[in-house]
Backbone as CSV, one residue per row, in Angstrom:
resi,resn,N_x,N_y,N_z,CA_x,CA_y,CA_z,C_x,C_y,C_z
1,MET,116.545,92.238,81.729,116.391,93.421,82.542,117.744,94.124,82.608
2,SER,117.719,95.449,82.538,118.977,96.190,82.589,119.504,96.213,84.022
3,GLU,120.805,96.283,84.123,121.448,96.336,85.423,121.232,97.698,86.066
4,ILE,120.976,97.702,87.345,120.858,98.952,88.096,122.121,99.085,88.921
5,SER,122.818,100.150,88.691,124.080,100.388,89.379,123.851,100.630,90.861
6,ASP,124.762,100.117,91.677,124.689,100.394,93.116,124.841,101.879,93.398
7,ALA,125.479,102.602,92.475,125.666,104.044,92.659,124.339,104.778,92.621
8,ALA,123.318,104.146,92.035,122.004,104.788,91.977,121.386,104.878,93.366
9,PHE,121.740,103.940,94.245,121.246,103.984,95.607,122.148,104.892,96.420
10,ILE,121.557,105.806,97.122,122.322,106.751,97.911,122.302,106.247,99.344
11,GLN,123.416,105.746,99.799,123.457,105.178,101.130,124.532,105.863,101.948
12,PRO,124.163,106.356,103.124,125.131,107.098,103.922,126.345,106.271,104.322
13,GLU,126.182,104.951,104.493,127.328,104.153,104.893,128.380,104.055,103.794
14,ASP,128.016,104.419,102.577,128.955,104.400,101.470,129.697,105.726,101.318
15,ARG,129.333,106.699,102.101,129.926,108.025,101.994,130.913,108.256,103.142
16,ASP,131.807,109.190,102.936,132.716,109.611,103.985,131.939,110.591,104.862
17,PHE,131.202,110.055,105.797,130.279,110.855,106.586,130.539,110.576,108.052
18,SER,130.641,111.625,108.866,130.899,111.412,110.286,129.620,111.632,111.085
19,PHE,129.469,110.843,112.106,128.303,110.940,112.965,128.679,111.679,114.233
20,LEU,127.709,112.356,114.812,127.955,113.119,116.021,127.932,112.210,117.237
21,ASP,128.886,112.424,118.132,128.902,111.712,119.412,127.810,112.331,120.277
22,PRO,126.883,111.533,120.790,125.781,112.100,121.566,126.238,112.835,122.825
23,ASP,127.428,112.493,123.338,127.922,113.140,124.555,128.876,114.301,124.269
24,ALA,129.093,114.605,123.014,130.041,115.661,122.663,129.444,117.035,122.940
25,ALA,130.286,117.910,123.493,129.907,119.314,123.669,130.517,120.052,122.484
26,LEU,129.691,120.352,121.500,130.190,120.924,120.261,130.318,122.443,120.346
27,THR,131.384,122.926,119.767,131.542,124.375,119.647,130.733,124.841,118.440
28,PRO,130.414,126.128,118.367,129.734,126.623,117.169,130.517,126.326,115.890
29,ALA,131.848,126.364,115.959,132.670,126.069,114.782,132.516,124.608,114.364
30,GLU,132.463,123.699,115.329,132.286,122.277,115.012,130.895,122.021,114.417
31,VAL,129.889,122.678,114.976,128.537,122.528,114.442,128.489,123.073,113.021
32,ASP,129.152,124.193,112.784,129.202,124.777,111.452,129.834,123.804,110.462
33,ARG,130.880,123.121,110.891,131.539,122.130,110.041,130.560,121.018,109.672
34,HIS,129.807,120.542,110.651,128.822,119.482,110.372,127.711,119.987,109.458
35,MET,127.309,121.239,109.628,126.282,121.810,108.755,126.784,121.850,107.310
36,LYS,128.039,122.204,107.126,128.612,122.240,105.781,128.681,120.839,105.180
37,MET,129.048,119.843,106.004,129.092,118.467,105.517,127.697,118.013,105.100
38,LEU,126.697,118.335,105.900,125.322,117.967,105.562,124.861,118.678,104.297
39,ASN,125.238,119.938,104.171,124.874,120.689,102.968,125.466,120.028,101.722
40,ASN,126.735,119.620,101.809,127.378,118.948,100.670,126.703,117.618,100.359
41,GLU,126.382,116.862,101.404,125.724,115.575,101.197,124.335,115.769,100.600
42,LEU,123.622,116.787,101.060,122.296,117.077,100.520,122.391,117.464,99.040
43,ALA,123.401,118.231,98.686,123.585,118.609,97.282,123.877,117.374,96.429
44,ARG,124.749,116.474,96.927,125.035,115.235,96.186,123.777,114.379,96.054
45,ALA,123.009,114.306,97.128,121.788,113.495,97.113,120.761,114.068,96.138
46,GLN,120.671,115.373,96.069,119.719,115.987,95.138,120.142,115.774,93.686
47,MET,121.433,115.832,93.417,121.911,115.557,92.057,121.644,114.100,91.686
48,ALA,121.879,113.197,92.624,121.613,111.778,92.373,120.121,111.540,92.158
49,LEU,119.284,112.218,92.929,117.836,112.087,92.759,117.417,112.544,91.364
50,ARG,117.991,113.634,90.900,117.681,114.116,89.559,118.043,113.052,88.515
51,ARG,119.213,112.419,88.683,119.632,111.386,87.730,118.686,110.189,87.749
52,VAL,118.278,109.731,88.936,117.414,108.554,88.987,116.002,108.878,88.494
53,ARG,115.566,110.132,88.648,114.269,110.522,88.075,114.315,110.456,86.547
54,TYR,115.404,110.928,85.962,115.546,110.852,84.509,115.578,109.397,84.047
55,LYS,116.276,108.545,84.784,116.326,107.131,84.417,114.940,106.520,84.519
56,GLU,114.215,106.859,85.564,112.863,106.311,85.715,111.978,106.706,84.536
57,ILE,112.030,107.946,84.131,111.166,108.381,83.025,111.602,107.740,81.706
58,ARG,112.899,107.545,81.521,113.366,106.846,80.300,112.872,105.397,80.289
59,ASP,112.952,104.730,81.446,112.485,103.350,81.536,110.978,103.265,81.330
60,TYR,110.250,104.233,81.858,108.793,104.257,81.673,108.449,104.464,80.198
61,LYS,109.159,105.366,79.542,108.916,105.610,78.121,109.197,104.351,77.299
62,GLU,110.286,103.679,77.617,110.625,102.450,76.903,109.522,101.402,77.092
63,PHE,109.018,101.289,78.324,107.927,100.352,78.585,106.668,100.757,77.816
64,CYS,106.317,102.041,77.848,105.117,102.523,77.148,105.230,102.349,75.637
65,ASP,106.421,102.597,75.102,106.624,102.422,73.659,106.403,100.969,73.244
66,ALA,106.832,100.033,74.087,106.631,98.620,73.779,105.190,98.191,74.071
67,ARG,104.552,98.848,75.004,103.180,98.527,75.419,102.148,98.949,74.364
68,SER,102.366,100.080,73.730,101.375,100.629,72.788,100.946,99.648,71.704
69,PRO,101.870,98.979,71.017,101.425,98.025,69.990,100.630,96.850,70.572
70,LEU,100.966,96.457,71.799,100.241,95.343,72.422,98.770,95.696,72.664
71,LEU,98.511,96.956,72.955,97.134,97.387,73.195,96.261,97.215,71.957
72,LEU,96.877,97.186,70.784,96.139,97.056,69.525,95.982,95.610,69.069
73,GLU,96.645,94.682,69.750,96.541,93.274,69.361,95.134,92.743,69.639
74,ALA,94.721,91.815,68.824,93.386,91.222,68.962,93.227,90.472,70.286
75,ASP,94.322,89.891,70.781,94.266,89.124,72.031,94.218,89.999,73.276
76,CYS,94.519,91.262,73.138,94.577,92.165,74.298,93.180,92.298,74.896
77,PRO,93.064,92.047,76.211,91.758,92.188,76.853,91.259,93.637,76.760
78,VAL,89.996,93.777,76.391,89.380,95.100,76.294,88.675,95.380,77.615
79,VAL,89.036,96.476,78.225,88.466,96.846,79.518,87.003,97.239,79.325
80,SER,86.140,96.542,80.055,84.719,96.907,80.020,84.002,96.244,81.192
81,LYS,83.023,96.954,81.727,82.240,96.401,82.830,81.416,95.213,82.364
82,SER,80.837,95.318,81.181,79.967,94.250,80.683,80.733,92.946,80.476
83,ALA,81.998,93.057,80.044,82.814,91.855,79.843,83.506,91.425,81.131
84,GLY,83.451,92.288,82.140,84.093,91.959,83.416,85.605,92.023,83.371
85,VAL,86.159,92.811,82.466,87.611,92.951,82.331,88.028,94.275,82.960
86,THR,88.940,94.189,83.914,89.409,95.393,84.597,90.714,95.893,83.980
87,VAL,91.053,97.114,84.323,92.330,97.692,83.882,93.478,96.852,84.430
88,ALA,93.336,96.398,85.657,94.394,95.589,86.269,94.613,94.293,85.489
89,GLN,93.532,93.683,85.029,93.661,92.445,84.245,94.352,92.718,82.913
90,ARG,93.975,93.810,82.257,94.623,94.160,81.002,96.104,94.441,81.225
91,ASP,96.419,95.216,82.287,97.814,95.551,82.576,98.626,94.298,82.893
92,GLU,98.014,93.354,83.581,98.707,92.105,83.893,99.014,91.336,82.602
93,TRP,98.070,91.332,81.671,98.268,90.680,80.378,99.465,91.301,79.656
94,ILE,99.556,92.632,79.702,100.669,93.336,79.048,101.980,93.045,79.767
95,GLN,101.961,93.075,81.083,103.174,92.837,81.863,103.734,91.441,81.628
96,GLU,102.863,90.479,81.401,103.316,89.112,81.108,104.077,89.061,79.787
97,ARG,103.781,89.971,78.883,104.435,89.984,77.580,105.686,90.876,77.552
98,LEU,105.819,91.731,78.538,106.980,92.637,78.604,107.626,92.594,80.003
99,PRO,107.962,91.419,80.494,108.435,91.356,81.881,109.732,92.127,82.135
100,ALA,110.675,92.055,81.221,111.959,92.735,81.455,111.766,94.248,81.524
101,LEU,111.006,94.790,80.596,110.768,96.247,80.604,109.951,96.665,81.820
102,TRP,108.969,95.849,82.178,108.126,96.161,83.334,108.963,96.200,84.615
103,TRP,109.784,95.169,84.818,110.567,95.112,86.056,111.699,96.139,86.068
104,THR,112.224,96.483,84.920,113.225,97.561,84.866,112.583,98.869,85.317
105,PHE,111.381,99.133,84.826,110.664,100.342,85.231,110.342,100.309,86.726
106,GLN,109.882,99.168,87.228,109.563,99.060,88.653,110.808,99.269,89.515
107,ALA,111.934,98.731,89.086,113.188,98.911,89.819,113.598,100.378,89.817
108,SER,113.394,101.059,88.699,113.710,102.494,88.624,112.847,103.293,89.602
109,LYS,111.582,102.902,89.707,110.696,103.579,90.668,111.199,103.385,92.091
110,LEU,111.626,102.171,92.412,112.129,101.882,93.750,113.380,102.699,94.059
111,VAL,114.277,102.807,93.090,115.501,103.597,93.282,115.139,105.062,93.517
112,ARG,114.179,105.583,92.747,113.754,106.982,92.923,113.129,107.202,94.298
113,ILE,112.297,106.291,94.721,111.660,106.415,96.040,112.713,106.391,97.140
114,SER,113.695,105.503,97.015,114.781,105.439,98.003,115.582,106.735,98.027
115,ALA,115.840,107.295,96.859,116.579,108.560,96.786,115.769,109.691,97.410
116,GLU,114.457,109.704,97.184,113.607,110.727,97.808,113.608,110.578,99.321
117,ASP,113.542,109.336,99.798,113.585,109.094,101.245,114.895,109.599,101.845
118,TYR,115.996,109.338,101.159,117.296,109.781,101.668,117.378,111.306,101.704
119,ASN,116.864,111.976,100.678,116.833,113.434,100.673,116.007,113.968,101.841
120,THR,114.893,113.332,102.116,114.045,113.749,103.243,114.776,113.573,104.570
121,ARG,115.456,112.436,104.736,116.204,112.211,105.976,117.304,113.252,106.140
122,LEU,117.984,113.581,105.051,119.037,114.605,105.136,118.459,115.960,105.530
123,ALA,117.319,116.318,104.955,116.696,117.599,105.289,116.336,117.639,106.772
124,ARG,115.887,116.519,107.310,115.577,116.456,108.746,116.850,116.598,109.578
125,GLN,117.931,115.993,109.106,119.200,116.122,109.821,119.676,117.576,109.824
126,VAL,119.457,118.273,108.730,119.840,119.685,108.661,119.087,120.467,109.729
127,ARG,117.787,120.204,109.874,117.001,120.903,110.900,117.513,120.577,112.296
128,CYS,117.897,119.325,112.524,118.435,118.938,113.831,119.746,119.669,114.123
129,ILE,120.629,119.702,113.134,121.927,120.344,113.361,121.762,121.851,113.536
130,GLN,120.737,122.432,112.908,120.457,123.854,113.129,120.031,124.095,114.570
131,SER,119.254,123.184,115.140,118.866,123.308,116.549,120.074,123.151,117.457
132,ILE,120.928,122.189,117.130,122.152,121.991,117.914,123.013,123.246,117.823
133,ASN,123.074,123.846,116.640,123.849,125.072,116.450,123.312,126.192,117.327
134,ALA,121.996,126.340,117.376,121.405,127.387,118.221,121.749,127.146,119.686
135,ASN,121.685,125.893,120.121,122.037,125.570,121.508,123.517,125.827,121.786
136,ALA,124.369,125.444,120.859,125.804,125.642,121.047,126.140,127.127,121.111
137,ARG,125.560,127.907,120.222,125.821,129.355,120.240,125.340,129.985,121.548
138,GLN,124.175,129.571,121.990,123.641,130.110,123.241,124.546,129.736,124.409
139,ALA,124.992,128.501,124.459,125.877,128.057,125.542,127.187,128.820,125.524
140,TYR,127.749,129.036,124.341,129.021,129.753,124.260,128.842,131.243,124.497
141,ASP,127.721,131.812,124.141,127.471,133.228,124.415,127.315,133.481,125.909
142,ILE,126.645,132.561,126.591,126.470,132.694,128.036,127.820,132.592,128.732
143,GLY,128.648,131.691,128.265,129.971,131.508,128.858,130.987,132.538,128.411
144,GLY,130.663,133.374,127.448,131.578,134.392,126.970,132.595,133.882,125.969
145,ARG,132.429,132.671,125.490,133.331,132.104,124.497,132.635,132.116,123.141
146,HIS,133.383,132.225,122.055,132.773,132.322,120.742,133.287,131.326,119.720
147,SER,134.185,130.432,120.078,134.637,129.434,119.101,135.042,128.162,119.770
């Protein structure tokens, strides 16, 4: 099985990322700074997601290329209701013969799903910081301060 780099996983604890103090009274300028940081992180996460999607499709192609000849072998179970052979049984037969390629592809899928989850969490954080920004601007406008 090919090695999956830790860099493929996008984890916030591995980034230079600051968290907001729940008791902090943020100025609009401070909120803007956090919005820019989130925007940069979202851009990095989207680029990483693109890379892991390409890796997943390459791994899937490699698995399919090796799978195709197996489908033509005489020993390969033929899917049919009358014989009681399901697609799952046939796929299991193939996976037993190509375990490294199968698990490499499965690992690539997991990395892609994790990257998609991280992108979704970042997008939610952007919406939260936009709400905080609206509150901060309103508070500073009422008080007559602007930065």
